[in-house]
């Protein structure tokens, strides 16, 4: 993929000497680990021609794929030894734990909250990561020691870390659980629920960068040897390249000298670079830092003045300054946006200083610019993509353009020394990649010095920080040294699309997965900078994302996800569970992912929240971001139930067979602190929805109507608090219900736009909230929306039906009343008090009647516009409307009736699904009466 730089060599030299002494792997014994790796590498080489035929096979030369791999434990391609490991693990499990007991688990219904401030989490960044401690809770709940856990969208391998740490007593106790002497694990209330012991993990991802990072998180490593080698490499890099980060010590413009009159030199910590623009009035250059940054006030001004002519500008009103130069790495002349160094932060001893770059600093940079880098570095063209080519407009078109020449030189030097290291260097290389993004031009400078990249993007800001490479690597070394590495490996990895993995049927005991969600993140584009250094790239043809460049919209995304979930269904044992972590704020993507899960054959049993404690850039700043991720718990039905329903098709009994097995999987009681909660999945309406979905998705006829189902549930199953139970469950519920003083019952079931608005009204009447506060619960409530219902996004529902306090003027009474009642420090404050206004800002609330009328008019206009679009669609097509806003149809019928336009009511009514028309009393009223008026 790359042009040849000086001394281009394989990622890993074969000089390395690993563990000495006999090594046993898959029943074979080798003299040492080096011999083991050499044997399996040659075996993998023989298998590559056949493996290349598999969809999603990574892009790269055979030698680079083999060099990146550590077969049979990890392959940077499909892993042909998965079945061998599974057979070995099953044998070991039987020998150690005996025959497997009958399996039964309720869905893990509790909301989980785990922070990211952990060495394992922080050692290597990735675009999305679920904290391993959160995953441990799910694995402990759903599995037994020795069980096999699978994650087909593994990312950096946190599922593997979590599975192995389930055998670490200290790690389990850090979750707040107690571990008894016999290994029994007690939950926070002292109830036994699991056993101490490692679980075996199989991890897969489409990205070679992801699986390589995951591999190094999950293998045993001699940390002392790693630290020794890393420290030696740092010393050698600093010795060779340290002069590149030296600067003259200056105070108040005066160069400082020591007692002998020699210049004092400081060590650069980082250099700030700035965009340069051209004034359209006088054609003089404007350095953005000098014109727009107010260091005293600690802010960047939106408007700034040209230092030459005084004209006022914004960034949009000026053009960039450009510079043209020859790029020897690609043999072409390139034109790039001009950027200049404007601030150097450096240290003399333990004290830090800031200075403006002086003539010597510019001379140093020019000297480095004129040098040839003697080591290999990647020069690949950034791939097609909206994210990966967002910087083409700046002339940043190739991988090496993302780095200054200085940092690129030092990175190439460090990599060369890692490659030549004579010990196992895989962890060393992961240590190297862990700091890569922070050494690029994407590391944004902020005046509060809390710098960082814009998460999930390849954005290069107007002010960015050139970090000193070896200082950053030294910092990352401390992070890696804190990681508690496994003493034995219970984790196997492969690199291929999840829809085409190498696993055999029904061998997996549990699945935890955090898949891509819509167009949230362009993984293959974002991973390209890492993979360019690895020399093996993601094959993004089967990548399950929404991406215009790849020609993938929501339908294509859903089909790809469905293929992945079908693979999950194939490899999972019947009666076992899958946990899907969901992090997208669009209800359309939420519906697509649920549809894909159900079409694959799974049955959804619960939706809970997972709070990662820290948000990504989008979650912090975007009005459409979700603060909490949602977790879907779904199970694969037992085979006997599947067979029974097929035998019973076209009879009512298939419906009741489904309900019986579904009730078995649901939690019996939910609640705490003296409160019992409604379990929505046990309500007749939810049971009916699940039953219909399962029959339809599996090609079975729906055997019973909604009315018949509602009546039958009450006759066949014990009912408590509006919920259905099995006879074997109801006694447990009654016992716990007696101890609960309160019962929290949802007063309505969200099934369409109207009930969604009413649900929002109830939430905001109880507590004025921000959009981010409402979103997680809203997403859970709308999972039973009728398929025909085109529900607007939450933002639209809020804007058309409620009011938001923007921070202007006095705090509204509705918010003031709530805040003063629930926050002691806000009591008695005037409605104009800044503290009250700050707390109230961006909260939505229910408007008073005087303003409600205006909102209704606004909403009605929007609904009528939607109705007009349906009319136009009907006039141009003979097909029925499959998805629509029922509220828009109601509004349109009302208007047409008032205008005596009965023909429109009939025409639109005929294109609605008959079931919808028959079950909606308002629509039916207009439709029947319009028929009468027209004499039909």
Short mmCIF file of C-alpha atoms in Angstrom, two decimals, residues 106-449:
data_model
loop_
_atom_site.label_atom_id
_atom_site.label_comp_id
_atom_site.label_asym_id
_atom_site.label_seq_id
_atom_site.Cartn_x
_atom_site.Cartn_y
_atom_site.Cartn_z
CA UNK A 106 -33.40 -13.82 33.82
CA UNK A 107 -32.28 -10.78 31.85
CA UNK A 108 -29.83 -8.54 33.64
CA UNK A 109 -32.35 -5.78 34.21
CA UNK A 110 -30.39 -3.43 36.46
CA UNK A 111 -29.01 -0.18 35.10
CA UNK A 112 -25.19 -0.26 35.15
CA UNK A 113 -22.88 2.66 35.86
CA UNK A 114 -19.12 2.29 35.49
CA UNK A 115 -16.53 5.02 34.98
CA UNK A 116 -13.67 5.12 32.53
CA UNK A 117 -10.95 6.12 34.99
CA UNK A 118 -9.14 2.79 34.92
CA UNK A 119 -5.63 1.93 33.64
CA UNK A 120 -7.00 -0.81 31.40
CA UNK A 121 -9.52 1.56 29.84
CA UNK A 122 -7.09 4.46 29.42
CA UNK A 123 -3.98 2.65 28.15
CA UNK A 124 -5.05 2.71 24.50
CA UNK A 125 -7.74 4.97 23.10
CA UNK A 126 -10.47 3.84 20.71
CA UNK A 127 -13.53 5.49 19.22
CA UNK A 128 -16.01 3.72 21.49
CA UNK A 129 -15.21 1.51 24.46
CA UNK A 130 -17.44 -0.07 27.07
CA UNK A 131 -15.58 -0.21 30.42
CA UNK A 132 -14.52 -3.78 31.14
CA UNK A 133 -15.94 -3.55 34.66
CA UNK A 134 -19.41 -2.96 33.23
CA UNK A 135 -19.06 -5.98 30.94
CA UNK A 136 -17.90 -8.11 33.89
CA UNK A 137 -21.27 -7.60 35.58
CA UNK A 138 -23.08 -9.02 32.56
CA UNK A 139 -20.68 -11.93 32.09
CA UNK A 140 -20.88 -12.91 35.76
CA UNK A 141 -24.68 -12.80 35.58
CA UNK A 142 -25.12 -14.84 32.39
CA UNK A 143 -22.25 -17.36 32.52
CA UNK A 144 -20.45 -19.98 34.58
CA UNK A 145 -16.66 -20.48 34.89
CA UNK A 146 -15.29 -22.01 31.72
CA UNK A 147 -18.15 -20.75 29.54
CA UNK A 148 -17.32 -19.31 26.13
CA UNK A 149 -18.06 -15.62 25.57
CA UNK A 150 -18.09 -14.11 22.08
CA UNK A 151 -17.89 -10.54 20.80
CA UNK A 152 -17.96 -10.07 17.03
CA UNK A 153 -17.45 -6.30 17.23
CA UNK A 154 -14.60 -6.56 19.71
CA UNK A 155 -12.89 -3.19 19.26
CA UNK A 156 -9.98 -3.10 21.73
CA UNK A 157 -11.04 -6.33 23.41
CA UNK A 158 -12.70 -5.17 26.61
CA UNK A 159 -15.04 -8.19 26.47
CA UNK A 160 -11.99 -10.47 26.55
CA UNK A 161 -10.47 -8.54 29.45
CA UNK A 162 -13.75 -8.76 31.34
CA UNK A 163 -14.14 -12.49 30.69
CA UNK A 164 -10.65 -13.28 31.99
CA UNK A 165 -10.96 -10.99 35.04
CA UNK A 166 -14.05 -12.94 36.15
CA UNK A 167 -11.46 -15.32 37.58
CA UNK A 168 -9.63 -12.56 39.48
CA UNK A 169 -10.94 -12.29 43.04
CA UNK A 170 -9.71 -8.72 43.54
CA UNK A 171 -11.24 -7.56 40.25
CA UNK A 172 -14.60 -9.13 41.11
CA UNK A 173 -14.59 -7.62 44.60
CA UNK A 174 -13.83 -4.19 43.10
CA UNK A 175 -17.35 -4.33 41.61
CA UNK A 176 -18.84 -4.38 45.11
CA UNK A 177 -19.42 -8.14 45.16
CA UNK A 178 -18.33 -10.55 47.89
CA UNK A 179 -16.41 -13.73 47.06
CA UNK A 180 -16.72 -16.64 49.47
CA UNK A 181 -13.98 -19.20 50.11
CA UNK A 182 -15.61 -21.72 47.76
CA UNK A 183 -15.70 -19.17 44.94
CA UNK A 184 -19.39 -18.31 45.27
CA UNK A 185 -20.01 -14.65 44.36
CA UNK A 186 -22.60 -12.69 46.34
CA UNK A 187 -24.27 -9.57 44.98
CA UNK A 188 -24.63 -6.26 46.86
CA UNK A 189 -27.50 -7.71 48.89
CA UNK A 190 -25.57 -10.84 49.89
CA UNK A 191 -27.36 -13.18 47.45
CA UNK A 192 -25.33 -15.84 45.57
CA UNK A 193 -25.55 -15.34 41.80
CA UNK A 194 -22.31 -16.54 40.19
CA UNK A 195 -19.02 -18.38 40.63
CA UNK A 196 -15.43 -17.13 40.54
CA UNK A 197 -13.49 -18.39 37.56
CA UNK A 198 -12.25 -17.15 34.17
CA UNK A 199 -14.49 -17.36 31.16
CA UNK A 200 -13.03 -18.16 27.74
CA UNK A 201 -13.35 -15.38 25.15
CA UNK A 202 -13.40 -15.37 21.36
CA UNK A 203 -13.05 -11.91 19.86
CA UNK A 204 -13.52 -10.78 16.30
CA UNK A 205 -13.45 -7.45 14.50
CA UNK A 206 -13.28 -6.30 10.91
CA UNK A 207 -10.42 -3.93 11.73
CA UNK A 208 -6.84 -5.25 12.01
CA UNK A 209 -5.98 -2.27 14.22
CA UNK A 210 -8.76 -3.19 16.64
CA UNK A 211 -7.89 -6.90 16.87
CA UNK A 212 -4.18 -6.14 17.27
CA UNK A 213 -4.88 -3.80 20.18
CA UNK A 214 -7.33 -6.33 21.64
CA UNK A 215 -4.74 -9.10 21.37
CA UNK A 216 -2.20 -7.12 23.35
CA UNK A 217 -4.75 -6.33 26.05
CA UNK A 218 -5.50 -10.04 26.49
CA UNK A 219 -2.18 -11.91 26.37
CA UNK A 220 0.18 -12.67 29.27
CA UNK A 221 3.25 -10.43 29.19
CA UNK A 222 6.35 -10.08 31.36
CA UNK A 223 5.68 -6.49 32.44
CA UNK A 224 9.19 -6.03 33.84
CA UNK A 225 10.77 -7.01 30.51
CA UNK A 226 8.33 -4.74 28.66
CA UNK A 227 9.13 -1.77 30.90
CA UNK A 228 12.88 -2.39 30.58
CA UNK A 229 12.76 -2.54 26.78
CA UNK A 230 10.41 0.44 26.46
CA UNK A 231 12.63 2.52 28.74
CA UNK A 232 15.71 1.58 26.71
CA UNK A 233 13.94 2.55 23.49
CA UNK A 234 12.93 5.90 24.95
CA UNK A 235 16.48 6.61 26.00
CA UNK A 236 17.81 5.73 22.54
CA UNK A 237 15.15 7.87 20.80
CA UNK A 238 15.90 10.82 23.06
CA UNK A 239 19.62 10.42 22.49
CA UNK A 240 19.18 10.39 18.72
CA UNK A 241 16.39 12.95 18.38
CA UNK A 242 16.33 14.95 21.62
CA UNK A 243 17.99 17.94 19.95
CA UNK A 244 14.87 18.39 17.85
CA UNK A 245 12.93 19.48 20.94
CA UNK A 246 15.44 21.94 22.37
CA UNK A 247 14.71 25.65 22.62
CA UNK A 248 16.56 28.67 24.00
CA UNK A 249 15.39 29.72 27.48
CA UNK A 250 14.01 33.28 27.23
CA UNK A 251 12.45 35.51 29.92
CA UNK A 252 10.83 38.81 28.88
CA UNK A 253 12.59 38.56 25.54
CA UNK A 254 16.04 38.14 27.11
CA UNK A 255 17.94 34.86 26.44
CA UNK A 256 19.10 33.28 29.71
CA UNK A 257 22.60 32.00 30.37
CA UNK A 258 24.23 29.89 33.06
CA UNK A 259 27.03 30.98 35.40
CA UNK A 260 29.56 30.36 32.65
CA UNK A 261 27.72 32.52 30.17
CA UNK A 262 26.46 29.56 28.12
CA UNK A 263 22.89 29.71 26.75
CA UNK A 264 20.37 27.77 28.85
CA UNK A 265 18.30 25.36 26.80
CA UNK A 266 14.83 24.15 27.66
CA UNK A 267 13.12 20.87 26.66
CA UNK A 268 9.98 21.44 24.58
CA UNK A 269 6.81 19.91 26.02
CA UNK A 270 4.60 20.99 23.14
CA UNK A 271 4.40 23.57 20.38
CA UNK A 272 1.17 25.34 19.41
CA UNK A 273 0.54 25.87 15.68
CA UNK A 274 -1.94 28.29 14.13
CA UNK A 275 -3.79 28.71 10.84
CA UNK A 276 -2.80 31.64 8.66
CA UNK A 277 -5.39 33.58 6.64
CA UNK A 278 -5.27 36.30 4.00
CA UNK A 279 -7.12 39.59 4.42
CA UNK A 280 -9.44 40.12 1.41
CA UNK A 281 -9.00 43.90 1.71
CA UNK A 282 -5.22 44.35 1.84
CA UNK A 283 -4.01 40.83 0.89
CA UNK A 284 -1.76 40.71 3.96
CA UNK A 285 -1.45 37.55 6.05
CA UNK A 286 -3.37 37.19 9.33
CA UNK A 287 -2.00 34.72 11.89
CA UNK A 288 -5.15 33.46 13.59
CA UNK A 289 -3.43 33.16 16.99
CA UNK A 290 -2.25 36.75 16.95
CA UNK A 291 -5.51 38.22 15.68
CA UNK A 292 -8.21 36.18 17.40
CA UNK A 293 -6.79 34.77 20.65
CA UNK A 294 -7.26 36.82 23.79
CA UNK A 295 -4.91 35.09 26.24
CA UNK A 296 -5.73 37.44 29.12
CA UNK A 297 -9.46 36.75 28.85
CA UNK A 298 -8.84 33.09 28.05
CA UNK A 299 -11.01 32.98 24.93
CA UNK A 300 -10.91 32.92 21.15
CA UNK A 301 -12.86 35.81 19.62
CA UNK A 302 -15.46 35.08 16.93
CA UNK A 303 -14.48 38.30 15.15
CA UNK A 304 -10.99 39.67 14.73
CA UNK A 305 -9.18 42.47 12.92
CA UNK A 306 -6.51 42.45 10.25
CA UNK A 307 -3.32 43.76 11.88
CA UNK A 308 -2.40 45.55 8.64
CA UNK A 309 -5.58 47.39 7.58
CA UNK A 310 -7.82 46.97 10.64
CA UNK A 311 -10.70 45.35 8.72
CA UNK A 312 -12.99 43.19 10.86
CA UNK A 313 -13.32 39.52 9.90
CA UNK A 314 -14.64 36.13 10.91
CA UNK A 315 -13.06 32.85 9.87
CA UNK A 316 -15.70 32.55 7.15
CA UNK A 317 -14.91 35.93 5.63
CA UNK A 318 -11.21 35.25 5.01
CA UNK A 319 -9.33 32.89 2.72
CA UNK A 320 -6.53 30.62 3.82
CA UNK A 321 -2.90 31.33 3.11
CA UNK A 322 -1.25 28.54 1.13
CA UNK A 323 2.25 27.22 0.61
CA UNK A 324 3.54 24.92 -2.10
CA UNK A 325 6.41 22.50 -1.57
CA UNK A 326 7.87 19.30 -2.93
CA UNK A 327 6.96 16.16 -0.98
CA UNK A 328 9.78 13.62 -1.50
CA UNK A 329 7.81 10.85 0.25
CA UNK A 330 5.29 10.70 -2.61
CA UNK A 331 7.40 12.36 -5.29
CA UNK A 332 4.88 15.15 -5.88
CA UNK A 333 4.50 18.89 -5.33
CA UNK A 334 1.78 19.54 -2.76
CA UNK A 335 -0.22 22.64 -1.91
CA UNK A 336 -1.18 22.87 1.75
CA UNK A 337 -2.86 25.40 4.02
CA UNK A 338 -0.21 27.44 5.80
CA UNK A 339 0.23 26.88 9.51
CA UNK A 340 2.92 28.41 11.71
CA UNK A 341 4.23 27.79 15.25
CA UNK A 342 3.06 30.51 17.65
CA UNK A 343 3.77 29.24 21.18
CA UNK A 344 6.31 26.91 22.74
CA UNK A 345 5.78 25.37 26.16
CA UNK A 346 9.07 24.09 27.54
CA UNK A 347 10.73 23.04 30.78
CA UNK A 348 13.96 24.02 32.46
CA UNK A 349 14.41 21.59 35.29
CA UNK A 350 10.99 21.07 36.85
CA UNK A 351 9.65 24.51 35.94
CA UNK A 352 7.55 25.22 32.84
CA UNK A 353 7.63 28.31 30.65
CA UNK A 354 5.86 29.71 27.59
CA UNK A 355 7.58 31.61 24.80
CA UNK A 356 7.01 32.80 21.28
CA UNK A 357 9.16 30.96 18.73
CA UNK A 358 12.31 32.92 17.94
CA UNK A 359 14.71 32.86 15.00
CA UNK A 360 16.58 29.85 16.37
CA UNK A 361 13.34 27.88 16.73
CA UNK A 362 12.40 28.60 13.12
CA UNK A 363 15.91 27.69 12.01
CA UNK A 364 15.65 24.37 13.87
CA UNK A 365 12.34 23.54 12.19
CA UNK A 366 13.77 24.40 8.77
CA UNK A 367 16.82 22.20 9.42
CA UNK A 368 14.53 19.26 10.23
CA UNK A 369 12.35 20.03 7.21
CA UNK A 370 15.41 19.82 4.94
CA UNK A 371 16.51 16.45 6.36
CA UNK A 372 15.65 13.06 4.91
CA UNK A 373 14.05 10.62 7.35
CA UNK A 374 16.27 7.50 7.16
CA UNK A 375 13.59 5.08 8.41
CA UNK A 376 10.33 3.74 7.01
CA UNK A 377 7.05 5.53 7.70
CA UNK A 378 3.60 5.22 6.06
CA UNK A 379 2.80 7.46 3.11
CA UNK A 380 -0.57 6.01 2.08
CA UNK A 381 -3.22 8.16 0.42
CA UNK A 382 -6.20 8.63 2.74
CA UNK A 383 -9.07 6.43 1.50
CA UNK A 384 -12.32 7.61 -0.04
CA UNK A 385 -14.71 8.84 2.65
CA UNK A 386 -16.33 11.92 4.09
CA UNK A 387 -14.30 11.65 7.30
CA UNK A 388 -11.04 10.31 5.92
CA UNK A 389 -10.86 12.99 3.24
CA UNK A 390 -12.25 15.88 5.23
CA UNK A 391 -8.73 17.37 5.29
CA UNK A 392 -8.18 17.24 1.53
CA UNK A 393 -9.33 20.86 1.51
CA UNK A 394 -6.26 21.67 3.62
CA UNK A 395 -3.91 19.68 1.40
CA UNK A 396 -3.60 17.00 4.10
CA UNK A 397 -4.11 14.07 1.73
CA UNK A 398 -1.70 11.36 2.89
CA UNK A 399 -1.02 9.69 6.24
CA UNK A 400 2.35 11.38 6.79
CA UNK A 401 0.77 14.82 6.29
CA UNK A 402 -1.00 14.42 9.64
CA UNK A 403 2.35 14.81 11.43
CA UNK A 404 4.94 17.54 11.55
CA UNK A 405 8.25 16.53 9.98
CA UNK A 406 9.78 16.55 13.47
CA UNK A 407 7.22 14.21 15.00
CA UNK A 408 7.23 11.98 11.92
CA UNK A 409 11.01 11.65 12.16
CA UNK A 410 10.86 10.69 15.85
CA UNK A 411 7.97 8.24 15.34
CA UNK A 412 9.84 6.52 12.50
CA UNK A 413 12.92 6.32 14.73
CA UNK A 414 10.95 4.82 17.63
CA UNK A 415 9.28 2.30 15.37
CA UNK A 416 12.59 1.19 13.90
CA UNK A 417 13.97 0.55 17.37
CA UNK A 418 10.83 -1.37 18.40
CA UNK A 419 11.06 -3.57 15.31
CA UNK A 420 14.69 -4.38 16.06
CA UNK A 421 13.95 -5.22 19.69
CA UNK A 422 15.03 -8.78 20.48
CA UNK A 423 12.19 -9.49 22.88
CA UNK A 424 8.48 -9.99 22.22
CA UNK A 425 7.66 -6.61 20.74
CA UNK A 426 3.91 -6.86 20.12
CA UNK A 427 3.05 -4.99 23.31
CA UNK A 428 5.79 -2.49 22.52
CA UNK A 429 4.14 -1.74 19.21
CA UNK A 430 0.72 -1.34 20.86
CA UNK A 431 2.39 1.05 23.29
CA UNK A 432 3.65 2.92 20.21
CA UNK A 433 0.19 3.11 18.57
CA UNK A 434 -1.44 4.19 21.84
CA UNK A 435 0.06 7.64 21.48
CA UNK A 436 -0.17 8.04 17.71
CA UNK A 437 -3.31 10.19 17.53
CA UNK A 438 -1.94 12.63 20.11
CA UNK A 439 1.16 13.16 17.98
CA UNK A 440 -0.88 14.35 14.99
CA UNK A 441 -2.13 17.78 13.96
CA UNK A 442 -5.57 16.76 15.26
CA UNK A 443 -4.62 17.43 18.90
CA UNK A 444 -6.57 20.60 19.58
CA UNK A 445 -5.04 23.39 21.67
CA UNK A 446 -7.31 25.05 24.23
CA UNK A 447 -6.48 28.07 26.35
CA UNK A 448 -7.29 26.17 29.53
CA UNK A 449 -4.62 23.67 28.43
#
